[in-house]
């Protein structure tokens, strides 16, 4: 799929992708939708205003207002069939043999107003997030952490393989890639075996390598989403770092689970990769030998999406190391299963709701999605140049990358999900 627009080999934003996001510029600070393409973005508000969708009959002119909104919620709510047609149309616009040359390729005026450099725009949260639910679908991570805390015989709780375990997170502190976060303060036990907490900045601040899924269609209150229909409710996917203060979590999580250890910040990547763009990369996840309840049984066997994942840590002194290389195939539960389980009680999901996969880890060293696993609970250190880390220090920047495909000219990627840890506020 060749393009008349120069797209560097290895770009996450090939013509096979067309991810959606929200941008602004210094010259036009109003937020509006865009798609990323190579080292450029197509400003969809300017493109629509300039007649770029004049040849697109699948979306009535009266609905083009969705491309002038300050979030992607209205576009997401149109449903996956519409997302599919819009993406295909934009791919055709950028093809070398485009059937619509007058819309952009042969329209220098519209190119000047609608085709911007990626480096010249500011990205923002792509959707308004009403609710955020974080699952625990990475079985290797669950087993590794369970072994640290409870021993190998009791690593996984009895319910783990029967249902997708999750907790409700804090949507107000979900931030877009590039947003710095202050180290959280909270109650922690001062030493192993202690029983009286102290209040201080977290000393065991960690990362959690995850994927996130945005809901496009909602379901009515009381109506469960069937597992084999659930993919149609997903708008698209992002990278996610579910930052975790392990020492705060250790003290607070009994009996109701994480709270302040998680609610200080969750970082997501800026560009939403549509579900259709990832359709060619479906694969088999981890096997589950448990006889599932009927509402979790899928007809589709290649039920997870294969995404290559990497994590870098860069210190304030400039040392940098890739500490994790793994794959999203290390998930026990699929996104449709997560949606089906979330709604089986009658819970109504809404457009813009965000679901997290849980930490994604492989089987071997260098494939773990958290420092807690890599350092065996802080007993070992990770070398980063001439520095070491057991957990994150102030000034550290974490960069997550993810992409599907092996052809460097047709990657379907997410860009980066970055965040720097700042000193705790007084």
PDB file of N, CA and C in Angstrom, residues 141 144-145 148 206-209 244 246 311 323-324 359-361 367-376 382 390-391:
ATOM      1  N   UNK A 141       2.350 -12.328  34.866  1.00  0.00           N
ATOM      2  CA  UNK A 141       2.533 -11.304  35.892  1.00  0.00           C
ATOM      3  C   UNK A 141       1.818 -11.698  37.183  1.00  0.00           C
ATOM      4  N   UNK A 144       3.828 -14.441  38.807  1.00  0.00           N
ATOM      5  CA  UNK A 144       5.104 -13.978  39.354  1.00  0.00           C
ATOM      6  C   UNK A 144       4.908 -13.189  40.645  1.00  0.00           C
ATOM      7  N   UNK A 145       3.945 -12.262  40.630  1.00  0.00           N
ATOM      8  CA  UNK A 145       3.698 -11.449  41.820  1.00  0.00           C
ATOM      9  C   UNK A 145       3.101 -12.299  42.943  1.00  0.00           C
ATOM     10  N   UNK A 148       5.828 -14.135  44.688  1.00  0.00           N
ATOM     11  CA  UNK A 148       6.595 -13.279  45.599  1.00  0.00           C
ATOM     12  C   UNK A 148       5.889 -13.104  46.934  1.00  0.00           C
ATOM     13  N   UNK A 206       6.658   1.936  40.772  1.00  0.00           N
ATOM     14  CA  UNK A 206       6.835   0.928  39.732  1.00  0.00           C
ATOM     15  C   UNK A 206       6.058   1.301  38.479  1.00  0.00           C
ATOM     16  N   UNK A 207       6.332   0.569  37.409  1.00  0.00           N
ATOM     17  CA  UNK A 207       5.600   0.663  36.151  1.00  0.00           C
ATOM     18  C   UNK A 207       4.737  -0.574  35.996  1.00  0.00           C
ATOM     19  N   UNK A 208       3.729  -0.472  35.143  1.00  0.00           N
ATOM     20  CA  UNK A 208       2.986  -1.649  34.708  1.00  0.00           C
ATOM     21  C   UNK A 208       2.719  -1.501  33.224  1.00  0.00           C
ATOM     22  N   UNK A 209       3.321  -2.385  32.440  1.00  0.00           N
ATOM     23  CA  UNK A 209       3.193  -2.385  30.990  1.00  0.00           C
ATOM     24  C   UNK A 209       1.850  -2.999  30.602  1.00  0.00           C
ATOM     25  N   UNK A 244       2.383   2.320  39.661  1.00  0.00           N
ATOM     26  CA  UNK A 244       1.967   1.645  40.896  1.00  0.00           C
ATOM     27  C   UNK A 244       2.967   1.907  42.013  1.00  0.00           C
ATOM     28  N   UNK A 246       4.141   0.433  45.064  1.00  0.00           N
ATOM     29  CA  UNK A 246       4.030  -0.908  45.655  1.00  0.00           C
ATOM     30  C   UNK A 246       3.967  -0.888  47.173  1.00  0.00           C
ATOM     31  N   UNK A 311       9.874  -1.604  26.822  1.00  0.00           N
ATOM     32  CA  UNK A 311       9.914  -0.575  27.862  1.00  0.00           C
ATOM     33  C   UNK A 311      11.348  -0.096  28.028  1.00  0.00           C
ATOM     34  N   UNK A 323      14.508  -2.313  29.151  1.00  0.00           N
ATOM     35  CA  UNK A 323      14.470  -3.314  30.213  1.00  0.00           C
ATOM     36  C   UNK A 323      13.490  -4.442  29.933  1.00  0.00           C
ATOM     37  N   UNK A 324      12.577  -4.229  28.968  1.00  0.00           N
ATOM     38  CA  UNK A 324      11.534  -5.229  28.709  1.00  0.00           C
ATOM     39  C   UNK A 324      11.273  -5.344  27.217  1.00  0.00           C
ATOM     40  N   UNK A 359      -0.954  -6.008  33.697  1.00  0.00           N
ATOM     41  CA  UNK A 359       0.451  -6.045  33.320  1.00  0.00           C
ATOM     42  C   UNK A 359       0.766  -7.241  32.439  1.00  0.00           C
ATOM     43  N   UNK A 360       1.492  -6.972  31.351  1.00  0.00           N
ATOM     44  CA  UNK A 360       1.836  -7.992  30.372  1.00  0.00           C
ATOM     45  C   UNK A 360       3.286  -8.404  30.580  1.00  0.00           C
ATOM     46  N   UNK A 361       3.504  -9.652  30.917  1.00  0.00           N
ATOM     47  CA  UNK A 361       4.843 -10.187  31.158  1.00  0.00           C
ATOM     48  C   UNK A 361       5.006 -11.506  30.428  1.00  0.00           C
ATOM     49  N   UNK A 367      11.515 -10.048  29.986  1.00  0.00           N
ATOM     50  CA  UNK A 367      10.174  -9.978  29.384  1.00  0.00           C
ATOM     51  C   UNK A 367       9.119  -9.553  30.404  1.00  0.00           C
ATOM     52  N   UNK A 368       9.545  -9.165  31.592  1.00  0.00           N
ATOM     53  CA  UNK A 368       8.594  -8.814  32.650  1.00  0.00           C
ATOM     54  C   UNK A 368       8.159  -7.359  32.520  1.00  0.00           C
ATOM     55  N   UNK A 369       6.872  -7.111  32.741  1.00  0.00           N
ATOM     56  CA  UNK A 369       6.295  -5.791  32.538  1.00  0.00           C
ATOM     57  C   UNK A 369       6.292  -4.896  33.757  1.00  0.00           C
ATOM     58  N   UNK A 370       7.002  -5.294  34.825  1.00  0.00           N
ATOM     59  CA  UNK A 370       7.098  -4.451  36.019  1.00  0.00           C
ATOM     60  C   UNK A 370       8.459  -4.641  36.658  1.00  0.00           C
ATOM     61  N   UNK A 371       8.910  -3.611  37.368  1.00  0.00           N
ATOM     62  CA  UNK A 371      10.165  -3.726  38.123  1.00  0.00           C
ATOM     63  C   UNK A 371      10.002  -4.672  39.302  1.00  0.00           C
ATOM     64  N   UNK A 372       8.810  -4.754  39.857  1.00  0.00           N
ATOM     65  CA  UNK A 372       8.560  -5.676  40.958  1.00  0.00           C
ATOM     66  C   UNK A 372       8.972  -7.089  40.580  1.00  0.00           C
ATOM     67  N   UNK A 373       8.643  -7.503  39.348  1.00  0.00           N
ATOM     68  CA  UNK A 373       9.041  -8.832  38.879  1.00  0.00           C
ATOM     69  C   UNK A 373      10.527  -8.887  38.548  1.00  0.00           C
ATOM     70  N   UNK A 374      11.009  -7.859  37.855  1.00  0.00           N
ATOM     71  CA  UNK A 374      12.401  -7.893  37.404  1.00  0.00           C
ATOM     72  C   UNK A 374      13.390  -7.903  38.560  1.00  0.00           C
ATOM     73  N   UNK A 375      13.035  -7.236  39.656  1.00  0.00           N
ATOM     74  CA  UNK A 375      13.957  -7.149  40.794  1.00  0.00           C
ATOM     75  C   UNK A 375      13.614  -8.134  41.902  1.00  0.00           C
ATOM     76  N   UNK A 376      12.677  -9.057  41.618  1.00  0.00           N
ATOM     77  CA  UNK A 376      12.258 -10.054  42.609  1.00  0.00           C
ATOM     78  C   UNK A 376      11.803  -9.384  43.906  1.00  0.00           C
ATOM     79  N   UNK A 382      18.346  -3.648  38.644  1.00  0.00           N
ATOM     80  CA  UNK A 382      18.470  -3.576  37.191  1.00  0.00           C
ATOM     81  C   UNK A 382      19.547  -2.550  36.867  1.00  0.00           C
ATOM     82  N   UNK A 390      16.109  -0.508  41.629  1.00  0.00           N
ATOM     83  CA  UNK A 390      15.181  -1.516  42.118  1.00  0.00           C
ATOM     84  C   UNK A 390      13.746  -1.061  41.852  1.00  0.00           C
ATOM     85  N   UNK A 391      13.532   0.230  42.042  1.00  0.00           N
ATOM     86  CA  UNK A 391      12.279   0.884  41.668  1.00  0.00           C
ATOM     87  C   UNK A 391      12.626   2.247  41.096  1.00  0.00           C
TER      88      UNK A 391
END
